[in-house]
Tab-separated table of N, CA and C and ligand atoms in Angstrom:
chain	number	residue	atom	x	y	z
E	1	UNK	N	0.844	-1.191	0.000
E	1	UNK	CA	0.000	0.000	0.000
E	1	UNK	C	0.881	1.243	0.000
E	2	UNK	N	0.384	2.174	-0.672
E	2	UNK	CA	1.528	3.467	-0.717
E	2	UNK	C	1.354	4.262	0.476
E	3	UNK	N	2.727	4.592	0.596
E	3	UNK	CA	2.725	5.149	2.165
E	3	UNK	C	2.750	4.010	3.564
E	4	UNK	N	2.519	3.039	3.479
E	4	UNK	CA	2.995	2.119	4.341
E	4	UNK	C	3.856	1.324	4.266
E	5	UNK	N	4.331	0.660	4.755
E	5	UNK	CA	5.791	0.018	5.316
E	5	UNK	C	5.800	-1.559	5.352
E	6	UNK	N	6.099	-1.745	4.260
E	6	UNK	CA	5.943	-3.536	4.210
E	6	UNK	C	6.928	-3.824	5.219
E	7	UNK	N	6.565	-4.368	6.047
E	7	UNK	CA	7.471	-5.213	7.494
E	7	UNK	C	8.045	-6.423	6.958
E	8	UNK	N	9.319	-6.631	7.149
E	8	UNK	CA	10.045	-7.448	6.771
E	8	UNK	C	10.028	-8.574	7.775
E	9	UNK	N	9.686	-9.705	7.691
E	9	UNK	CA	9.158	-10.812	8.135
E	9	UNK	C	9.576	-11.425	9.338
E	10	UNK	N	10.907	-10.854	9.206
E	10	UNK	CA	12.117	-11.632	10.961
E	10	UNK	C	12.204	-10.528	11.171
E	11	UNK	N	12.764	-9.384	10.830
E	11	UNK	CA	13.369	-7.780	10.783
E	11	UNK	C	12.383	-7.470	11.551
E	12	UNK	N	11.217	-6.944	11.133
E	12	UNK	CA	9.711	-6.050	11.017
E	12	UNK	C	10.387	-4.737	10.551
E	13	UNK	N	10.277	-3.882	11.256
E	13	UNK	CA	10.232	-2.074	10.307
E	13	UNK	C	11.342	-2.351	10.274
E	14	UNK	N	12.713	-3.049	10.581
E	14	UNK	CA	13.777	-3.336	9.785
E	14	UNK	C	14.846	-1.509	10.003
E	15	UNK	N	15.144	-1.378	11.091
E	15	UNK	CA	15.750	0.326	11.204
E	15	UNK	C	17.039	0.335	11.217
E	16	UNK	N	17.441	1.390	10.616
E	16	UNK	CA	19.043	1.753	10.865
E	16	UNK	C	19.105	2.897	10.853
E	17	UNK	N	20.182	3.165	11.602
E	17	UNK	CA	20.439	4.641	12.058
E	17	UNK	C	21.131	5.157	10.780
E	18	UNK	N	20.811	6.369	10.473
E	18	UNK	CA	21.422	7.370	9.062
E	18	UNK	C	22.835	7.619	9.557
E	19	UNK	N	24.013	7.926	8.988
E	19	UNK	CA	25.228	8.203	8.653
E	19	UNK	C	25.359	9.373	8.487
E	20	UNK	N	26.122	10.423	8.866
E	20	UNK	CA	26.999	11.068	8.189
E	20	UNK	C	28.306	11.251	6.704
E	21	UNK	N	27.699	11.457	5.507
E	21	UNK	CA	29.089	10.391	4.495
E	21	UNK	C	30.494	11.181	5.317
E	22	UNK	N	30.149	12.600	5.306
E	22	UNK	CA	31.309	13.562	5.559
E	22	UNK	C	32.289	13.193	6.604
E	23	UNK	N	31.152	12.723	7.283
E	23	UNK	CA	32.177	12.607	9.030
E	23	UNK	C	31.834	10.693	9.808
E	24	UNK	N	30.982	10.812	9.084
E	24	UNK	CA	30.790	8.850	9.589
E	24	UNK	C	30.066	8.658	11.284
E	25	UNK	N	29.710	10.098	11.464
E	25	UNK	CA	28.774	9.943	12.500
E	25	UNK	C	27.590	9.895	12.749
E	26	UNK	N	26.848	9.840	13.353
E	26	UNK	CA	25.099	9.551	13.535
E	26	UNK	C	24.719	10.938	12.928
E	27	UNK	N	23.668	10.746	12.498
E	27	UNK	CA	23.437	12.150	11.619
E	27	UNK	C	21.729	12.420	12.075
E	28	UNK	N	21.473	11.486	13.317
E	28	UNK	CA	19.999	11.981	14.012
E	28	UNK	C	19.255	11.260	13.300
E	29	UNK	N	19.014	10.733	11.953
E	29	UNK	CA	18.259	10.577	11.812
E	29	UNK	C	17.916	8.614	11.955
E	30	UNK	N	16.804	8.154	11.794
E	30	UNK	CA	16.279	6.311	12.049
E	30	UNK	C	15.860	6.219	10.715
E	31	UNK	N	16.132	5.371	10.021
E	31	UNK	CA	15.719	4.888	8.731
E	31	UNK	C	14.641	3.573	8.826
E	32	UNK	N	13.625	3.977	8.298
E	32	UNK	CA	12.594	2.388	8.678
E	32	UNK	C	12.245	1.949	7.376
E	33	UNK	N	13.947	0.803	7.341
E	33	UNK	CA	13.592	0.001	5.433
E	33	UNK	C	12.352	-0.872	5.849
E	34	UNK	N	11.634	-1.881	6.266
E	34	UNK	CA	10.828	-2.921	6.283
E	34	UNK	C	11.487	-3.701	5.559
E	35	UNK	N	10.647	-4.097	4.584
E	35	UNK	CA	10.712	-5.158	4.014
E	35	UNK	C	12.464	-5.348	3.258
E	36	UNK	N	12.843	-4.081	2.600
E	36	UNK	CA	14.171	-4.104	2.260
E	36	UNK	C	14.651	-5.219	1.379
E	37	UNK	N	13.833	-5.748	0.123
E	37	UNK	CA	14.380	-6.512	-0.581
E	37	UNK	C	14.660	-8.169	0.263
E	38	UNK	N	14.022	-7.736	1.301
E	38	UNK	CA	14.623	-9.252	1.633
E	38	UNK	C	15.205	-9.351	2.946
E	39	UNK	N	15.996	-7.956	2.883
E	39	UNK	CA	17.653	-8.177	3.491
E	39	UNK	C	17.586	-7.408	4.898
E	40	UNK	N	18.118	-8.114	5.925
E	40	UNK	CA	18.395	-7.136	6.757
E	40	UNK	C	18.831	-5.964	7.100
E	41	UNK	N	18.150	-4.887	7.735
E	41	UNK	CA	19.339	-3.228	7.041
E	41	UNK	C	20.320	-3.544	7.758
E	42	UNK	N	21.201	-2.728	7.442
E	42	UNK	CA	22.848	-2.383	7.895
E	42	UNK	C	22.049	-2.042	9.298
E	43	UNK	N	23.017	-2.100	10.039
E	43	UNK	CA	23.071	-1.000	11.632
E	43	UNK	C	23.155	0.463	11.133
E	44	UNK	N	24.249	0.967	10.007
E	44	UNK	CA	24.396	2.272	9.827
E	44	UNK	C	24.535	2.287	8.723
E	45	UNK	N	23.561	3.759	7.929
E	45	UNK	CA	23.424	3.069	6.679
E	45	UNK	C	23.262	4.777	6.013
E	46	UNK	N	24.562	5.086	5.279
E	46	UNK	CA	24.287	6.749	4.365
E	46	UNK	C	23.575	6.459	3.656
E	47	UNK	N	22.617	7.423	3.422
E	47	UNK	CA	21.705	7.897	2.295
E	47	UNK	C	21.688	9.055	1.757
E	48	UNK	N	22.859	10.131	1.991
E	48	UNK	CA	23.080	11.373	1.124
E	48	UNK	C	23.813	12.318	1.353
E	49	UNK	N	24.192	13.424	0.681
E	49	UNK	CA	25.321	14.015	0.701
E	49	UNK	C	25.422	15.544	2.044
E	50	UNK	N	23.635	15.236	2.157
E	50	UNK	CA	23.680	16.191	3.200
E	50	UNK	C	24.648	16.267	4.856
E	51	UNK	N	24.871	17.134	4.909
E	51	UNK	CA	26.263	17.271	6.212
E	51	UNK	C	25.493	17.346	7.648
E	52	UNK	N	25.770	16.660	8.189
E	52	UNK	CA	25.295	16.466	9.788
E	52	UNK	C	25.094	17.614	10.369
E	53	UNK	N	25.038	18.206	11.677
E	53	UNK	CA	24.437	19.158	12.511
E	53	UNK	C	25.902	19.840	12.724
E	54	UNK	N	26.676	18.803	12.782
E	54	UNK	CA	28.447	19.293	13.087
E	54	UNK	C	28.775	19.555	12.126
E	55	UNK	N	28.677	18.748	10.990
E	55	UNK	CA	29.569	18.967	10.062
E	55	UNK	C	29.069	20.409	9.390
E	56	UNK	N	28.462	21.154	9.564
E	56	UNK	CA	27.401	21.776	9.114
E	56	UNK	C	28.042	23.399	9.520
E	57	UNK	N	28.127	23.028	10.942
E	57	UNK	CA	28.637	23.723	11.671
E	57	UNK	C	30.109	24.512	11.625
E	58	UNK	N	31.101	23.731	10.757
E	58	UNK	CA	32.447	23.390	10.781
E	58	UNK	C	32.298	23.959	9.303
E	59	UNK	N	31.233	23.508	8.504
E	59	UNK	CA	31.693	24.130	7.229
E	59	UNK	C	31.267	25.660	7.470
E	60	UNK	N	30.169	26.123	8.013
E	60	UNK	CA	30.107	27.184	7.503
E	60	UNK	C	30.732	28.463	8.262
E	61	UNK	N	32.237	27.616	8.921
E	61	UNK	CA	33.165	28.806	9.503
E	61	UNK	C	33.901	29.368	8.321
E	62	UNK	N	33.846	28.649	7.340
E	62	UNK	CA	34.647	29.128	5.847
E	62	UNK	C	33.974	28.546	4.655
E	63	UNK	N	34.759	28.262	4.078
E	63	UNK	CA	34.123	27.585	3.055
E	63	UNK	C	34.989	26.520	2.898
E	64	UNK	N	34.159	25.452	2.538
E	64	UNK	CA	34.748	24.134	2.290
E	64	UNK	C	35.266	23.704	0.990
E	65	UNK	N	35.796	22.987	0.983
E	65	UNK	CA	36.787	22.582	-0.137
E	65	UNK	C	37.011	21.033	-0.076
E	66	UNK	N	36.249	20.356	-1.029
E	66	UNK	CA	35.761	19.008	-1.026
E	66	UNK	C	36.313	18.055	-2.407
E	67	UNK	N	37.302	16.899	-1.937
E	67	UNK	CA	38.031	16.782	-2.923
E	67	UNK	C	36.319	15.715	-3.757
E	68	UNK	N	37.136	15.709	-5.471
E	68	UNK	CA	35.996	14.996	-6.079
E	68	UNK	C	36.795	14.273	-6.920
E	69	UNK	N	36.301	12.883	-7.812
E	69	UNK	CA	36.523	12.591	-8.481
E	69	UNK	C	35.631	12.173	-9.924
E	70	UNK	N	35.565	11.841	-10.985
E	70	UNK	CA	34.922	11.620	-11.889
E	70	UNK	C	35.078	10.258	-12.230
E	71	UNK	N	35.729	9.538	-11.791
E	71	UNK	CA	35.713	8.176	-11.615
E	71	UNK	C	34.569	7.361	-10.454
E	72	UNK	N	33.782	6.917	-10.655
E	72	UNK	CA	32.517	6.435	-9.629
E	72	UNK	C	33.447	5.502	-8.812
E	73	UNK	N	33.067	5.510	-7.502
E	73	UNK	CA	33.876	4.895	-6.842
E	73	UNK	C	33.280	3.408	-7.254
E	74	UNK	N	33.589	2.241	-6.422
E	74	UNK	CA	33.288	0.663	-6.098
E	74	UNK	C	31.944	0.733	-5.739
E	75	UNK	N	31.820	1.423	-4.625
E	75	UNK	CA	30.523	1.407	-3.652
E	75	UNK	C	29.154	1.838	-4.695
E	76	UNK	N	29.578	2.486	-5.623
E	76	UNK	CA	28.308	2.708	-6.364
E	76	UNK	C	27.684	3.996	-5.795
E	77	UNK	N	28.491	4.853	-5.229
E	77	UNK	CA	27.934	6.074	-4.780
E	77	UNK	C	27.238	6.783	-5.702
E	78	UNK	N	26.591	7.832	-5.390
E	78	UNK	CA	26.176	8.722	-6.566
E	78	UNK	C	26.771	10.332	-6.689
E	79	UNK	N	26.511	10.762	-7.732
E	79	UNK	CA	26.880	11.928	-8.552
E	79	UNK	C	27.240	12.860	-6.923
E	80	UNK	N	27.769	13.900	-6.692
E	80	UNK	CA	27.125	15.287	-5.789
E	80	UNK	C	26.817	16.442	-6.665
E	81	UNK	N	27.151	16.401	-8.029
E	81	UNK	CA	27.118	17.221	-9.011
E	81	UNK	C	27.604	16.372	-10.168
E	82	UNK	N	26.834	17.055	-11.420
E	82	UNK	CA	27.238	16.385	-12.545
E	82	UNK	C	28.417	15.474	-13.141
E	83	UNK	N	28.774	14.791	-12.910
E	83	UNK	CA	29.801	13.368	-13.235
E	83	UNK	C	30.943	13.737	-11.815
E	84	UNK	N	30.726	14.180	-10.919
E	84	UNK	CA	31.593	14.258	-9.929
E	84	UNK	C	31.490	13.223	-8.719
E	85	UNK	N	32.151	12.657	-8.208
E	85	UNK	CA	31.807	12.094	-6.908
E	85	UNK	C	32.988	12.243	-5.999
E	86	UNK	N	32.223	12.830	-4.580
E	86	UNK	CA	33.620	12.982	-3.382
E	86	UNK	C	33.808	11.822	-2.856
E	87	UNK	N	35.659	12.465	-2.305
E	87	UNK	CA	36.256	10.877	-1.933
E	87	UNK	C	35.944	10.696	-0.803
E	88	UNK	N	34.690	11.761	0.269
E	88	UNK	CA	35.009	12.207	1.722
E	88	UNK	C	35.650	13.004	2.296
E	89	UNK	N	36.773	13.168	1.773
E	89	UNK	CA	37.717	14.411	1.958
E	89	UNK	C	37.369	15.548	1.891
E	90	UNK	N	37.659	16.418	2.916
E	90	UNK	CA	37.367	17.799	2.557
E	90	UNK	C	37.809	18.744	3.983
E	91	UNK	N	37.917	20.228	3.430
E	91	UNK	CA	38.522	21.190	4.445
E	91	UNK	C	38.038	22.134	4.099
E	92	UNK	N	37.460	23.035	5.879
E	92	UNK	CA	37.446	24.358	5.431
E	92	UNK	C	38.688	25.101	5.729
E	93	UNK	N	38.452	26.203	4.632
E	93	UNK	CA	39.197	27.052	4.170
E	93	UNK	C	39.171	28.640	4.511
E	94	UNK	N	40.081	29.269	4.718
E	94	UNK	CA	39.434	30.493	4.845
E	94	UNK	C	39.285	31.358	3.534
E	95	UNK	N	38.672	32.728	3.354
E	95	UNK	CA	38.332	33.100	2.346
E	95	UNK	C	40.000	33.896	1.703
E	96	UNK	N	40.452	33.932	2.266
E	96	UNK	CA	41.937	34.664	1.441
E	96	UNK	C	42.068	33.028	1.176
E	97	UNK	N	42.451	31.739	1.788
E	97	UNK	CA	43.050	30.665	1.447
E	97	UNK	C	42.534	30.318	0.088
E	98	UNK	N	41.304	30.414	0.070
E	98	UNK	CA	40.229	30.467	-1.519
E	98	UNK	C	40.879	31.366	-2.185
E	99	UNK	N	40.872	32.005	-2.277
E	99	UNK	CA	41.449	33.051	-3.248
E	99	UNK	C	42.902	32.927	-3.817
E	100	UNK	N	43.535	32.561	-3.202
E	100	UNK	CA	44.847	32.005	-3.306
E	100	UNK	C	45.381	30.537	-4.335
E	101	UNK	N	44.257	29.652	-3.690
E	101	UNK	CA	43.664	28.298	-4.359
E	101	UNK	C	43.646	28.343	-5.639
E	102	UNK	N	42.209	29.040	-5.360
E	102	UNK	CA	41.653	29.589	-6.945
E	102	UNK	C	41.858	30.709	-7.744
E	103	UNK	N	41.687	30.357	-9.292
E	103	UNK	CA	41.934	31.740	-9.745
E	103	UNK	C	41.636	32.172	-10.175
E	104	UNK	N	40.940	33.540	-10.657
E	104	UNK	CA	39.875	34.257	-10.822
E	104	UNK	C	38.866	34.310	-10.583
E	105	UNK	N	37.831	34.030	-11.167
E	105	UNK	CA	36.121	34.076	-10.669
E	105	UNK	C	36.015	32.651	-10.170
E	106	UNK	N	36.602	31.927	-10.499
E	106	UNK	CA	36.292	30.333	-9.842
E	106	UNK	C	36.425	30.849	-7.955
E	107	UNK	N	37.706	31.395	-7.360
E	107	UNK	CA	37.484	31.654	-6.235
E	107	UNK	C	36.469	32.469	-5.364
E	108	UNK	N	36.206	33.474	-6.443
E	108	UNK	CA	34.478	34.623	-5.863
E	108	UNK	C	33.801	33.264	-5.692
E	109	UNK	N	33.607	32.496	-6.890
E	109	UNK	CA	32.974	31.557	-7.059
E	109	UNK	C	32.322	30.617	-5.515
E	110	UNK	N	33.479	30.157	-5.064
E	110	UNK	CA	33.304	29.345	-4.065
E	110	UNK	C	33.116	30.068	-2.797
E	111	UNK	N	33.379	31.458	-2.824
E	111	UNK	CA	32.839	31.789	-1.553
E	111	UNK	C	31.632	32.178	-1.999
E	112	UNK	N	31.341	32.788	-3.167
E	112	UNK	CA	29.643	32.786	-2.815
E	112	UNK	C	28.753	31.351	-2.536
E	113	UNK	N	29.009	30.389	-2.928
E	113	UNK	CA	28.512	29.078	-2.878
E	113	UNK	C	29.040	28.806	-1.650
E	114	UNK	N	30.098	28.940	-0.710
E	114	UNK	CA	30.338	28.279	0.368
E	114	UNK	C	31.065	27.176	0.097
E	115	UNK	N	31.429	26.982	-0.749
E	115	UNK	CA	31.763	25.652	-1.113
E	115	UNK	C	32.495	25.406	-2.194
E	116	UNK	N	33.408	24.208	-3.254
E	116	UNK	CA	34.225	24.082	-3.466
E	116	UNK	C	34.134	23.033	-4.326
E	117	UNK	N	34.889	22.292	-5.218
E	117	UNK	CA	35.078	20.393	-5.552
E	117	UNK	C	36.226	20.836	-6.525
E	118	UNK	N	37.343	20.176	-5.335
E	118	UNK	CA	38.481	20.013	-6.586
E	118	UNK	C	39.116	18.630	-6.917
E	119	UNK	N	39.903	18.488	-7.967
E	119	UNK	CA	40.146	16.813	-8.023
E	119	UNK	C	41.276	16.613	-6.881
E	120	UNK	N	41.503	15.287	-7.115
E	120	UNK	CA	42.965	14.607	-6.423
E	120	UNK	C	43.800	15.185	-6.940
E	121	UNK	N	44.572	15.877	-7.450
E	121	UNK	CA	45.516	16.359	-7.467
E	121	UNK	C	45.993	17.960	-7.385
E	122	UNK	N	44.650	18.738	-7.699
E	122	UNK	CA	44.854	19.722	-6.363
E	122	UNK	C	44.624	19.620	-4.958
E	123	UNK	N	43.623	18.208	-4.413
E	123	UNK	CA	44.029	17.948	-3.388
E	123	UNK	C	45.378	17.652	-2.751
E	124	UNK	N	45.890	16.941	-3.112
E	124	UNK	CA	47.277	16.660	-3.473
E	124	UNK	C	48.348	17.264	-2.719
E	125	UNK	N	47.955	18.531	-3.325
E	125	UNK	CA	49.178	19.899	-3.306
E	125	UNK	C	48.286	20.597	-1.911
E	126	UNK	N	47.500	20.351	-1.321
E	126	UNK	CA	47.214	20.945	-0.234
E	126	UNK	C	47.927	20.504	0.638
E	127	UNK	N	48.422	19.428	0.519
E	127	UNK	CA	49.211	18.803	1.383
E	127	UNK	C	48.903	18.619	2.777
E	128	UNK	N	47.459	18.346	2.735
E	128	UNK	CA	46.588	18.003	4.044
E	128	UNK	C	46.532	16.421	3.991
E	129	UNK	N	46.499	16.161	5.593
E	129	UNK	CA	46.462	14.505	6.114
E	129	UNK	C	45.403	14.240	5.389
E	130	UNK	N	45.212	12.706	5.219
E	130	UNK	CA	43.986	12.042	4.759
E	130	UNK	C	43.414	11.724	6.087
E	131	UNK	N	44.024	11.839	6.718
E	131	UNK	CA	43.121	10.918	8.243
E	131	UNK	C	43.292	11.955	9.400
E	132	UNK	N	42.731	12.787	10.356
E	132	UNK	CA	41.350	12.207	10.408
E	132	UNK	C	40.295	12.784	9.338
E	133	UNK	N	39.699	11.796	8.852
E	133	UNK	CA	38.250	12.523	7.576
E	133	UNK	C	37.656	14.143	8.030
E	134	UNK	N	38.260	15.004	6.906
E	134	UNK	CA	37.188	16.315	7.055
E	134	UNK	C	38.310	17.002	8.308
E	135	UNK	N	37.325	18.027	9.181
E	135	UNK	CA	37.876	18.859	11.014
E	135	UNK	C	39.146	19.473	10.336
E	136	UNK	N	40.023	19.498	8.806
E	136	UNK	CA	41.210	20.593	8.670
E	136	UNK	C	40.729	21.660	8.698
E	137	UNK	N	41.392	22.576	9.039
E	137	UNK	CA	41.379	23.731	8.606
E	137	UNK	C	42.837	24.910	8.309
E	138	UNK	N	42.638	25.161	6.855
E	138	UNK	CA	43.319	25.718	6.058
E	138	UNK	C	43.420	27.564	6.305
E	139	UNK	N	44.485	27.879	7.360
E	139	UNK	CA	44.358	29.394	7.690
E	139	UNK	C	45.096	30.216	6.498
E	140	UNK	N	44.646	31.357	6.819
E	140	UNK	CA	45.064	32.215	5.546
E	140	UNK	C	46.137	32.747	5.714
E	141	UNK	N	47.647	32.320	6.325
E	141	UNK	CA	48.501	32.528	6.246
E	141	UNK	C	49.784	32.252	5.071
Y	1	ZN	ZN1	29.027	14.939	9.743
């Protein structure tokens, strides 16, 4: 029936807690698959590119800068923008550090958007850790 919740037979509403992709933490929200093809849900399970309550928080001290690639990963992720997909990676930045980054209107660019997607290999040259995921921050020195 539309709008109701086929209960999955051993499972029943079958729940998992939503993900953070950015940061890999609880992101508040309960997911109720039911029936789910069959399958038991994950315990923790992303469903989108939206940024947690923290992560949220953290980006909009600057602007972020989110590495991407055009190669689809394994996992079968999807797009965040037209043939792009992030690796997880990402840092905010401050607005001279943008400017610096980028060059010309691409940098106005990203501070009016707040935001950023560059490949692996201007990631690269930032010469930021891969681990821990995301929490850099890039001062404008
Ligand atoms: Zn997060």
């Amino acid at each position: 029936m539309r709008g109701s919740i086929t209960l999955h037979p051993e499972h029943g509403v079958n729940p998992s807690l939503g993900v953070c992709f950015w940061c890999g933490g609880d992101d508040g929200t309960v997911l109720l698959l039911g029936l789910n093809k069959g399958k038991e849900a994950a315990h923790r399970t992303c469903v989108g590119y939206d940024p947690c309550d923290t992560c949220k928080k953290n980006w909009e001290r600057g602007v972020v800068v989110i590495e991407a690639t055009d190669d689809q990963p394994d996992d079968d992720r999807p797009e965040i923008q037209s043939g792009l997909y992030p690796t997880g990676s990402w840092a905010v930045m401050t607005k001279d550090a943008v400017l610096r980054l980028f060059d010309g209107d691409s940098g106005e660019s990203a501070i009016r958007h707040g935001k950023a997607y560059i490949n692996k290999e201007a990631w690269d040259q930032l010469g930021l850790d891969d681990e821990p995921q995301g929490e850099q921050e890039v001062s404008g020195s």
